[in-house]
Amino acid sequence: MADIGTALARLSSLAAENPTSISDHVRLSGDAVYFADLAKIVGDERGEVIEVTSTSAEETKQKLLDNPADLLSLIKYVDNTPVRVSVPAPPSRYMRGSVVTDFSKENENELRADGLLINAGIAYTPLDDLSLAGLEREYIYKTDSSTPPSMSPITVAIIGATGDLGLRVIRRFLSQEYSPSQISRVKFFTRNPSSAGAQELKTLGAEPIEGEVTAAALKGTDVFISLIGGATDLDYMNKYAKEAVDAGVKVYIPSEYGIDHRDNSDVHHEVFDNKEAHHHYASSISGGKVKIVSLYVGLFLEDTFSLGATLGIDTKNAIYTSFGSPDNLITFNSREDISSSIVRISVLAAADPNSVPDFTRINGSAVSYNQLAALVGKARGTEIKVVEVEDAESKKLLSTNDPLARFWVALRYIYGHGVTDFTKDNANEILNPGQNYWKWKNMEDWVEETKGV
């Protein structure tokens, strides 16, 4: 209150001297905390545990409409969409649960050395009065869907965590940025807890669970993530998804991390078909109670040159071959960026299932075969030739009986036909608004590091 009084006095003095020196709507942020953090601070001081609960956006909205005076929960609307709600008065205590009261990034603390404040409460925009005995007004609220509402730290369980991507994901979950404020526990399933991979995860603080995925082992888990290979048997994927649903997990992220096969009608492969069938199965058995998020990343940035000729990228012989137009863009994402995105999806979706799309694309960088050849050619001081294979010829190669060979042909065909161009349709600003959480790694950086080999 003393800060507010000082700010009001300072505001009055400045405005009297020069009315245009101060914004009409001024915010002050003395401090900003999540409800979960506040509960922990008070609980530590009192030597007890204070439980923090929240409700979904739709449930909260209905409560607000039914009985605004009794609402003690959270208002959260997504996609940065303004939502009109009729209420008896500005619901200040309700809005404490929403990010509209987060003034930590947008305030006038530094506008003048002494600090300023005009509205010692919530920033809201009143609209036209409603003629209901003069008691109701209509207000419009706009929230930032990139920021999770206050919530208790969550528990995460992962299958397929002992690989390179799993190590990165767990390291990110257990970083100081997320643990313990947003992540309480990270568990991983392994058939061999004594393996080098499992031991490395344990040193990070992850907890091994020996054996197969079961509902009992997943009890108390908020987010279940699959990082197993894409060629995994469909029945096996469906089995562990069923266990996750039976355990009551809030969020399930199945093993995708590649092309968005939903948009491809020309080329089919059993790997893509199984992934799509698995998503349909998981959705059907969850009955809408589990948030399922499929993450599409295009091509792993680090695989661009290591796979080399398999993708028609033959730097050694200075020739790149595209199955389709070499001008079509292809999305690439680094393993670190994918890992960071998985963690952000987990945190956001656990707090509010509507804050993340069911089918989420990310775009760290996008280049065409022609652009890639130019980048590598410049880095190596040589010219890279680009050859386009006609559709008729590439489709003949798709008829091979070898599933692995057909898989790579299918990918190259998809790359060459613009299906993996995620530049315009992606969730970058939902997961990493303004690159405030991390900086996306681009192809220019990778070419500079590797020289195309």
Short mmCIF file of C-alpha atoms in Angstrom, two decimals:
data_model
loop_
_atom_site.label_atom_id
_atom_site.label_comp_id
_atom_site.label_asym_id
_atom_site.label_seq_id
_atom_site.Cartn_x
_atom_site.Cartn_y
_atom_site.Cartn_z
CA MET A 1 0.00 0.00 0.00
CA ALA A 2 2.88 2.35 0.73
CA ASP A 3 4.23 1.76 -2.79
CA ILE A 4 0.81 2.52 -4.26
CA GLY A 5 0.50 5.73 -2.24
CA THR A 6 3.95 6.85 -3.32
CA ALA A 7 3.17 6.03 -6.94
CA LEU A 8 -0.13 7.94 -6.86
CA ALA A 9 1.58 11.00 -5.42
CA ARG A 10 4.29 10.80 -8.07
CA LEU A 11 1.69 10.30 -10.80
CA SER A 12 -0.29 13.36 -9.69
CA SER A 13 2.82 15.53 -9.70
CA LEU A 14 4.01 14.38 -13.13
CA ALA A 15 0.60 14.61 -14.77
CA ALA A 16 0.04 18.10 -13.42
CA GLU A 17 3.35 19.24 -14.87
CA ASN A 18 2.88 17.56 -18.25
CA PRO A 19 -0.31 15.53 -19.04
CA THR A 20 1.34 13.81 -22.01
CA SER A 21 4.32 12.53 -20.03
CA ILE A 22 2.35 9.55 -18.68
CA SER A 23 0.26 6.86 -20.32
CA ASP A 24 -3.49 6.93 -19.66
CA HIS A 25 -3.26 3.38 -18.34
CA VAL A 26 -0.25 2.76 -16.11
CA ARG A 27 0.80 -0.54 -14.50
CA LEU A 28 3.13 -1.12 -11.56
CA SER A 29 4.73 -4.44 -10.65
CA GLY A 30 6.27 -4.62 -7.21
CA ASP A 31 6.43 -8.40 -7.45
CA ALA A 32 4.80 -11.20 -9.46
CA VAL A 33 4.35 -14.84 -8.43
CA TYR A 34 2.37 -17.90 -9.52
CA PHE A 35 -0.27 -19.19 -7.11
CA ALA A 36 1.79 -22.39 -6.87
CA ASP A 37 4.89 -20.43 -5.90
CA LEU A 38 2.94 -18.35 -3.38
CA ALA A 39 1.53 -21.52 -1.84
CA LYS A 40 5.01 -22.97 -1.50
CA ILE A 41 6.40 -19.78 0.09
CA VAL A 42 3.58 -19.59 2.63
CA GLY A 43 3.63 -23.34 3.21
CA ASP A 44 7.38 -23.32 3.89
CA GLU A 45 6.93 -20.45 6.32
CA ARG A 46 4.11 -22.21 8.16
CA GLY A 47 5.61 -25.68 7.96
CA GLU A 48 2.66 -27.16 6.06
CA VAL A 49 1.58 -28.08 2.53
CA ILE A 50 -0.92 -25.78 0.83
CA GLU A 51 -2.82 -27.40 -2.03
CA VAL A 52 -3.34 -25.43 -5.23
CA THR A 53 -6.19 -26.43 -7.54
CA SER A 54 -7.55 -25.09 -10.82
CA THR A 55 -10.42 -25.75 -13.20
CA SER A 56 -10.73 -25.85 -16.98
CA ALA A 57 -11.62 -22.79 -19.03
CA GLU A 58 -15.08 -24.06 -19.96
CA GLU A 59 -15.93 -25.13 -16.42
CA THR A 60 -14.77 -21.80 -15.06
CA LYS A 61 -16.67 -19.84 -17.66
CA GLN A 62 -19.88 -21.70 -16.79
CA LYS A 63 -19.33 -21.08 -13.07
CA LEU A 64 -18.82 -17.41 -13.78
CA LEU A 65 -22.08 -17.22 -15.68
CA ASP A 66 -24.02 -19.31 -13.14
CA ASN A 67 -22.83 -17.74 -9.93
CA PRO A 68 -20.10 -15.11 -10.23
CA ALA A 69 -20.07 -14.27 -6.52
CA ASP A 70 -18.93 -17.77 -5.56
CA LEU A 71 -16.23 -18.21 -8.19
CA LEU A 72 -12.85 -18.80 -6.57
CA SER A 73 -11.15 -20.37 -9.56
CA LEU A 74 -9.27 -19.65 -12.72
CA ILE A 75 -10.31 -17.83 -15.91
CA LYS A 76 -8.25 -18.88 -18.90
CA TYR A 77 -9.14 -18.38 -22.55
CA VAL A 78 -6.80 -19.35 -25.34
CA ASP A 79 -5.59 -18.40 -28.81
CA ASN A 80 -5.36 -14.77 -27.68
CA THR A 81 -9.09 -14.44 -28.40
CA PRO A 82 -11.09 -11.80 -26.50
CA VAL A 83 -14.06 -13.36 -24.70
CA ARG A 84 -17.09 -11.34 -23.54
CA VAL A 85 -18.59 -12.36 -20.22
CA SER A 86 -21.41 -10.59 -18.35
CA VAL A 87 -20.63 -10.21 -14.66
CA PRO A 88 -22.02 -8.06 -11.83
CA ALA A 89 -18.75 -6.18 -11.33
CA PRO A 90 -15.06 -6.35 -12.29
CA PRO A 91 -14.23 -9.81 -10.85
CA SER A 92 -10.86 -8.86 -9.42
CA ARG A 93 -10.30 -11.89 -7.21
CA TYR A 94 -11.29 -14.25 -10.01
CA MET A 95 -8.86 -12.70 -12.41
CA ARG A 96 -5.97 -13.26 -9.99
CA GLY A 97 -5.91 -16.80 -11.40
CA SER A 98 -5.46 -15.50 -14.93
CA VAL A 99 -2.40 -14.10 -16.60
CA VAL A 100 -4.15 -10.75 -17.10
CA THR A 101 -2.74 -9.71 -13.72
CA ASP A 102 0.84 -10.48 -14.68
CA PHE A 103 2.40 -7.02 -14.96
CA SER A 104 5.98 -8.30 -14.64
CA LYS A 105 6.79 -7.74 -18.33
CA GLU A 106 4.57 -4.78 -19.17
CA ASN A 107 4.68 -1.98 -16.61
CA GLU A 108 5.85 1.57 -16.10
CA ASN A 109 8.23 0.85 -13.20
CA GLU A 110 11.11 2.37 -15.16
CA LEU A 111 9.15 5.16 -16.85
CA ARG A 112 10.29 7.47 -14.06
CA ALA A 113 12.88 6.67 -11.46
CA ASP A 114 10.33 6.80 -8.66
CA GLY A 115 7.89 4.37 -10.28
CA LEU A 116 4.25 5.00 -11.25
CA LEU A 117 0.78 3.54 -10.80
CA ILE A 118 -2.69 4.60 -11.85
CA ASN A 119 -4.88 1.53 -11.29
CA ALA A 120 -4.15 -0.39 -8.09
CA GLY A 121 -5.99 -3.41 -9.36
CA ILE A 122 -6.75 -5.28 -12.58
CA ALA A 123 -6.24 -3.95 -16.08
CA TYR A 124 -9.64 -4.37 -17.74
CA THR A 125 -11.46 -2.72 -20.60
CA PRO A 126 -15.11 -1.86 -19.85
CA LEU A 127 -17.48 -2.06 -22.78
CA ASP A 128 -21.07 -0.86 -23.19
CA ASP A 129 -23.31 -0.98 -20.11
CA LEU A 130 -26.03 -3.60 -20.01
CA SER A 131 -29.50 -2.52 -18.92
CA LEU A 132 -29.95 -5.04 -16.09
CA ALA A 133 -31.02 -2.85 -13.17
CA GLY A 134 -27.72 -1.05 -13.59
CA LEU A 135 -25.92 -3.95 -11.90
CA GLU A 136 -24.24 -5.68 -14.79
CA ARG A 137 -21.49 -4.43 -17.03
CA GLU A 138 -19.84 -6.33 -19.85
CA TYR A 139 -16.08 -6.71 -19.76
CA ILE A 140 -13.63 -8.06 -22.28
CA TYR A 141 -10.59 -10.06 -21.21
CA LYS A 142 -7.65 -11.08 -23.32
CA THR A 143 -5.05 -13.53 -22.07
CA ASP A 144 -1.71 -14.69 -23.36
CA SER A 145 -2.04 -18.41 -24.09
CA SER A 146 1.73 -18.85 -24.00
CA THR A 147 1.83 -18.44 -20.23
CA PRO A 148 0.60 -21.36 -18.10
CA PRO A 149 -1.82 -20.48 -15.29
CA SER A 150 -0.82 -21.15 -11.71
CA MET A 151 -0.62 -24.87 -11.05
CA SER A 152 1.06 -27.43 -8.85
CA PRO A 153 4.26 -28.99 -10.23
CA ILE A 154 3.50 -31.98 -12.47
CA THR A 155 4.79 -35.53 -12.74
CA VAL A 156 6.04 -36.78 -16.12
CA ALA A 157 6.63 -40.35 -17.30
CA ILE A 158 8.47 -41.29 -20.51
CA ILE A 159 8.87 -44.45 -22.55
CA GLY A 160 11.84 -44.63 -24.91
CA ALA A 161 13.85 -42.16 -22.85
CA THR A 162 17.30 -43.78 -23.03
CA GLY A 163 18.02 -42.54 -26.56
CA ASP A 164 19.58 -39.24 -27.57
CA LEU A 165 16.26 -37.36 -27.76
CA GLY A 166 15.12 -38.80 -24.43
CA LEU A 167 18.29 -37.62 -22.71
CA ARG A 168 17.75 -34.10 -24.02
CA VAL A 169 14.08 -34.07 -23.03
CA ILE A 170 14.77 -35.23 -19.48
CA ARG A 171 17.67 -32.84 -19.09
CA ARG A 172 15.31 -30.02 -20.12
CA PHE A 173 12.54 -31.15 -17.77
CA LEU A 174 14.96 -31.23 -14.84
CA SER A 175 16.66 -27.92 -15.63
CA GLN A 176 16.34 -25.09 -13.14
CA GLU A 177 13.94 -23.37 -15.50
CA TYR A 178 11.29 -26.05 -14.88
CA SER A 179 12.29 -28.09 -11.84
CA PRO A 180 11.05 -28.00 -9.16
CA SER A 181 8.73 -25.01 -9.76
CA GLN A 182 6.77 -26.65 -12.61
CA ILE A 183 8.06 -30.25 -12.69
CA SER A 184 8.04 -32.32 -9.51
CA ARG A 185 9.10 -35.75 -10.82
CA VAL A 186 10.34 -37.30 -14.06
CA LYS A 187 10.04 -41.08 -14.40
CA PHE A 188 11.15 -43.29 -17.28
CA PHE A 189 10.44 -46.89 -18.24
CA THR A 190 13.35 -49.21 -18.93
CA ARG A 191 13.89 -52.94 -19.25
CA ASN A 192 17.45 -52.55 -18.00
CA PRO A 193 17.93 -50.01 -15.17
CA SER A 194 21.64 -50.83 -15.04
CA SER A 195 22.29 -49.82 -18.65
CA ALA A 196 24.54 -46.85 -19.36
CA GLY A 197 21.62 -44.84 -20.71
CA ALA A 198 19.43 -45.49 -17.69
CA GLN A 199 22.27 -44.69 -15.31
CA GLU A 200 22.90 -41.38 -17.05
CA LEU A 201 19.22 -40.43 -16.69
CA LYS A 202 19.35 -41.35 -13.01
CA THR A 203 22.30 -39.02 -12.45
CA LEU A 204 20.13 -36.21 -13.82
CA GLY A 205 17.48 -36.96 -11.22
CA ALA A 206 15.04 -39.06 -13.27
CA GLU A 207 13.48 -42.13 -11.62
CA PRO A 208 13.69 -45.48 -13.46
CA ILE A 209 10.71 -47.84 -13.62
CA GLU A 210 11.74 -51.36 -14.57
CA GLY A 211 9.43 -53.26 -16.90
CA GLU A 212 6.52 -52.49 -19.17
CA VAL A 213 4.14 -49.55 -19.01
CA THR A 214 1.21 -50.29 -16.69
CA ALA A 215 -1.59 -48.21 -15.22
CA ALA A 216 -0.22 -48.96 -11.75
CA ALA A 217 3.22 -47.64 -12.66
CA LEU A 218 1.64 -44.53 -14.18
CA LYS A 219 -0.51 -43.77 -11.14
CA GLY A 220 -0.18 -40.09 -10.23
CA THR A 221 1.36 -39.18 -13.59
CA ASP A 222 0.16 -35.99 -15.27
CA VAL A 223 1.97 -36.27 -18.62
CA PHE A 224 2.95 -39.48 -20.43
CA ILE A 225 5.36 -39.16 -23.37
CA SER A 226 6.41 -41.75 -25.93
CA LEU A 227 9.83 -41.34 -27.53
CA ILE A 228 10.07 -44.83 -28.99
CA GLY A 229 10.89 -45.35 -32.66
CA GLY A 230 8.31 -44.63 -35.31
CA ALA A 231 8.35 -48.18 -36.70
CA THR A 232 7.07 -49.65 -33.43
CA ASP A 233 4.30 -52.24 -33.62
CA LEU A 234 0.81 -50.69 -33.58
CA ASP A 235 -0.55 -53.14 -31.00
CA TYR A 236 2.30 -52.28 -28.64
CA MET A 237 1.66 -48.54 -28.97
CA ASN A 238 -2.04 -49.07 -28.39
CA LYS A 239 -1.34 -51.18 -25.31
CA TYR A 240 0.67 -48.55 -23.48
CA ALA A 241 -1.78 -45.83 -24.54
CA LYS A 242 -4.58 -47.86 -22.95
CA GLU A 243 -2.55 -48.14 -19.74
CA ALA A 244 -2.04 -44.38 -19.73
CA VAL A 245 -5.76 -43.73 -20.18
CA ASP A 246 -6.62 -46.21 -17.41
CA ALA A 247 -4.11 -44.47 -15.13
CA GLY A 248 -5.89 -41.15 -15.65
CA VAL A 249 -3.02 -39.17 -17.13
CA LYS A 250 -3.95 -35.64 -18.21
CA VAL A 251 -1.73 -35.39 -21.29
CA TYR A 252 -0.38 -37.98 -23.73
CA ILE A 253 2.25 -37.12 -26.35
CA PRO A 254 2.56 -40.07 -28.77
CA SER A 255 5.65 -40.83 -30.83
CA GLU A 256 5.48 -38.65 -33.95
CA TYR A 257 8.36 -36.15 -34.34
CA GLY A 258 8.45 -36.24 -38.13
CA ILE A 259 6.29 -35.26 -41.09
CA ASP A 260 2.64 -34.30 -40.76
CA HIS A 261 1.30 -37.36 -42.56
CA ARG A 262 -2.30 -36.14 -42.23
CA ASP A 263 -1.76 -33.76 -45.15
CA ASN A 264 -0.35 -36.36 -47.49
CA SER A 265 -2.81 -38.02 -49.83
CA ASP A 266 -0.41 -39.13 -52.60
CA VAL A 267 1.95 -41.32 -50.61
CA HIS A 268 1.19 -43.93 -47.98
CA HIS A 269 3.49 -46.02 -45.84
CA GLU A 270 2.77 -48.37 -42.98
CA VAL A 271 4.80 -46.22 -40.56
CA PHE A 272 2.58 -43.19 -41.27
CA ASP A 273 -0.58 -45.30 -41.34
CA ASN A 274 0.23 -46.88 -37.97
CA LYS A 275 0.87 -43.51 -36.36
CA GLU A 276 -2.44 -42.18 -37.60
CA ALA A 277 -4.28 -45.34 -36.54
CA HIS A 278 -2.69 -45.11 -33.10
CA HIS A 279 -3.81 -41.51 -32.64
CA HIS A 280 -7.37 -42.45 -33.58
CA TYR A 281 -7.30 -45.37 -31.16
CA ALA A 282 -5.93 -43.31 -28.27
CA SER A 283 -8.51 -40.60 -28.91
CA SER A 284 -11.37 -43.07 -29.03
CA ILE A 285 -10.54 -44.80 -25.74
CA SER A 286 -9.78 -41.57 -23.88
CA GLY A 287 -13.28 -40.24 -24.41
CA GLY A 288 -11.94 -36.68 -24.38
CA LYS A 289 -10.53 -37.08 -20.86
CA VAL A 290 -6.90 -37.11 -22.01
CA LYS A 291 -5.31 -34.32 -24.00
CA ILE A 292 -3.44 -35.97 -26.89
CA VAL A 293 -0.85 -33.82 -28.66
CA SER A 294 0.94 -35.04 -31.78
CA LEU A 295 4.10 -33.05 -32.45
CA TYR A 296 5.26 -32.70 -36.06
CA VAL A 297 8.81 -31.43 -36.61
CA GLY A 298 9.59 -32.09 -40.29
CA LEU A 299 13.18 -33.35 -40.48
CA PHE A 300 15.72 -33.44 -37.65
CA LEU A 301 18.26 -30.74 -38.42
CA GLU A 302 21.16 -32.94 -37.33
CA ASP A 303 20.11 -35.66 -39.81
CA THR A 304 20.33 -33.38 -42.85
CA PHE A 305 23.86 -34.40 -43.80
CA SER A 306 24.38 -37.53 -41.71
CA LEU A 307 21.66 -39.27 -43.74
CA GLY A 308 23.22 -37.72 -46.81
CA ALA A 309 22.53 -39.61 -50.02
CA THR A 310 19.55 -41.34 -48.40
CA LEU A 311 17.75 -38.01 -48.75
CA GLY A 312 19.38 -37.14 -52.07
CA ILE A 313 21.86 -34.79 -50.37
CA ASP A 314 25.26 -35.85 -51.69
CA THR A 315 27.66 -33.12 -50.66
CA LYS A 316 30.74 -35.21 -51.37
CA ASN A 317 29.83 -35.47 -55.05
CA ALA A 318 28.30 -31.96 -55.12
CA ILE A 319 24.84 -33.05 -56.28
CA TYR A 320 21.46 -32.77 -54.57
CA THR A 321 18.48 -34.67 -55.98
CA SER A 322 14.90 -33.59 -55.23
CA PHE A 323 11.84 -35.81 -55.77
CA GLY A 324 9.66 -32.86 -56.76
CA SER A 325 10.28 -29.15 -57.01
CA PRO A 326 13.65 -28.15 -55.49
CA ASP A 327 12.05 -24.80 -54.62
CA ASN A 328 9.58 -26.27 -52.10
CA LEU A 329 10.48 -25.49 -48.50
CA ILE A 330 11.23 -28.25 -45.98
CA THR A 331 10.98 -27.66 -42.23
CA PHE A 332 13.95 -28.64 -40.05
CA ASN A 333 14.18 -28.67 -36.26
CA SER A 334 17.14 -29.41 -34.01
CA ARG A 335 16.88 -32.05 -31.31
CA GLU A 336 17.31 -29.39 -28.64
CA ASP A 337 14.43 -27.36 -30.07
CA ILE A 338 12.26 -30.47 -30.29
CA SER A 339 13.08 -31.31 -26.68
CA SER A 340 12.25 -27.81 -25.52
CA SER A 341 8.96 -27.96 -27.43
CA ILE A 342 8.01 -31.28 -25.81
CA VAL A 343 8.59 -29.79 -22.37
CA ARG A 344 6.60 -26.65 -23.17
CA ILE A 345 3.72 -28.72 -24.55
CA SER A 346 3.71 -30.78 -21.36
CA VAL A 347 3.60 -27.78 -19.05
CA LEU A 348 1.04 -25.83 -21.06
CA ALA A 349 -1.30 -28.73 -21.82
CA ALA A 350 -1.26 -30.00 -18.23
CA ALA A 351 -2.31 -26.54 -17.03
CA ASP A 352 -4.88 -25.95 -19.78
CA PRO A 353 -5.61 -28.63 -22.42
CA ASN A 354 -6.99 -25.99 -24.78
CA SER A 355 -3.79 -23.97 -24.82
CA VAL A 356 -2.01 -26.32 -27.26
CA PRO A 357 -3.35 -27.68 -30.59
CA ASP A 358 -4.03 -31.42 -30.78
CA PHE A 359 -1.79 -31.47 -33.85
CA THR A 360 1.17 -29.20 -33.20
CA ARG A 361 3.76 -28.17 -35.76
CA ILE A 362 7.02 -26.37 -35.05
CA ASN A 363 9.32 -24.66 -37.52
CA GLY A 364 12.86 -23.99 -36.42
CA SER A 365 14.07 -23.38 -39.95
CA ALA A 366 12.88 -24.04 -43.49
CA VAL A 367 14.91 -24.27 -46.70
CA SER A 368 14.46 -25.81 -50.12
CA TYR A 369 16.92 -28.10 -51.89
CA ASN A 370 18.00 -25.16 -54.01
CA GLN A 371 18.54 -22.94 -50.97
CA LEU A 372 20.38 -25.71 -49.13
CA ALA A 373 22.67 -26.27 -52.12
CA ALA A 374 23.44 -22.55 -52.21
CA LEU A 375 24.21 -22.44 -48.47
CA VAL A 376 26.50 -25.47 -48.58
CA GLY A 377 28.13 -24.35 -51.80
CA LYS A 378 28.97 -20.98 -50.27
CA ALA A 379 30.31 -22.58 -47.07
CA ARG A 380 32.52 -25.00 -49.06
CA GLY A 381 33.50 -22.63 -51.85
CA THR A 382 32.08 -24.88 -54.54
CA GLU A 383 28.97 -25.25 -56.68
CA ILE A 384 26.34 -27.85 -55.75
CA LYS A 385 24.24 -29.11 -58.65
CA VAL A 386 20.50 -29.65 -58.01
CA VAL A 387 18.55 -32.25 -60.01
CA GLU A 388 14.76 -32.62 -60.03
CA VAL A 389 13.25 -36.09 -60.45
CA GLU A 390 9.88 -36.14 -62.22
CA ASP A 391 6.84 -37.50 -60.36
CA ALA A 392 6.35 -40.43 -62.71
CA GLU A 393 9.85 -41.72 -62.01
CA SER A 394 9.72 -41.22 -58.23
CA LYS A 395 6.31 -42.91 -58.02
CA LYS A 396 7.76 -45.98 -59.73
CA LEU A 397 10.27 -46.21 -56.89
CA LEU A 398 7.39 -46.15 -54.41
CA SER A 399 6.22 -49.52 -55.71
CA THR A 400 9.23 -51.39 -54.33
CA ASN A 401 8.50 -54.26 -51.95
CA ASP A 402 11.31 -53.21 -49.60
CA PRO A 403 9.56 -51.31 -46.74
CA LEU A 404 12.71 -49.43 -45.71
CA ALA A 405 13.60 -48.33 -49.24
CA ARG A 406 9.97 -47.34 -49.82
CA PHE A 407 10.00 -45.31 -46.60
CA TRP A 408 12.91 -43.15 -47.72
CA VAL A 409 11.42 -42.68 -51.17
CA ALA A 410 8.13 -41.65 -49.57
CA LEU A 411 9.88 -39.09 -47.38
CA ARG A 412 11.78 -37.61 -50.30
CA TYR A 413 8.62 -37.41 -52.35
CA ILE A 414 6.82 -35.65 -49.48
CA TYR A 415 9.73 -33.23 -48.98
CA GLY A 416 9.73 -32.36 -52.67
CA HIS A 417 6.02 -31.59 -52.73
CA GLY A 418 5.87 -28.98 -49.97
CA VAL A 419 4.00 -31.13 -47.44
CA THR A 420 6.64 -30.46 -44.78
CA ASP A 421 6.61 -26.69 -45.17
CA PHE A 422 5.49 -25.55 -41.70
CA THR A 423 6.46 -21.90 -42.12
CA LYS A 424 2.89 -20.58 -42.17
CA ASP A 425 1.08 -23.10 -39.98
CA ASN A 426 2.96 -23.76 -36.75
CA ALA A 427 2.77 -23.31 -32.97
CA ASN A 428 6.07 -21.46 -32.55
CA GLU A 429 4.45 -18.48 -30.86
CA ILE A 430 2.40 -20.67 -28.53
CA LEU A 431 5.35 -22.69 -27.31
CA ASN A 432 8.12 -20.12 -27.62
CA PRO A 433 6.60 -16.62 -27.96
CA GLY A 434 9.11 -14.14 -29.27
CA GLN A 435 11.82 -16.79 -28.70
CA ASN A 436 11.68 -15.83 -25.03
CA TYR A 437 12.29 -19.42 -23.89
CA TRP A 438 14.98 -20.39 -26.38
CA LYS A 439 16.36 -19.39 -29.77
CA TRP A 440 15.42 -21.65 -32.67
CA LYS A 441 18.45 -23.12 -34.40
CA ASN A 442 18.43 -22.54 -38.15
CA MET A 443 19.94 -24.22 -41.18
CA GLU A 444 22.43 -21.42 -41.73
CA ASP A 445 23.97 -22.14 -38.33
CA TRP A 446 24.05 -25.88 -38.99
CA VAL A 447 25.72 -25.49 -42.39
CA GLU A 448 28.30 -23.21 -40.83
CA GLU A 449 29.04 -25.87 -38.20
CA THR A 450 29.15 -28.89 -40.52
CA LYS A 451 30.07 -27.49 -43.94
CA GLY A 452 27.40 -29.79 -45.32
CA VAL A 453 28.91 -33.11 -44.25
#
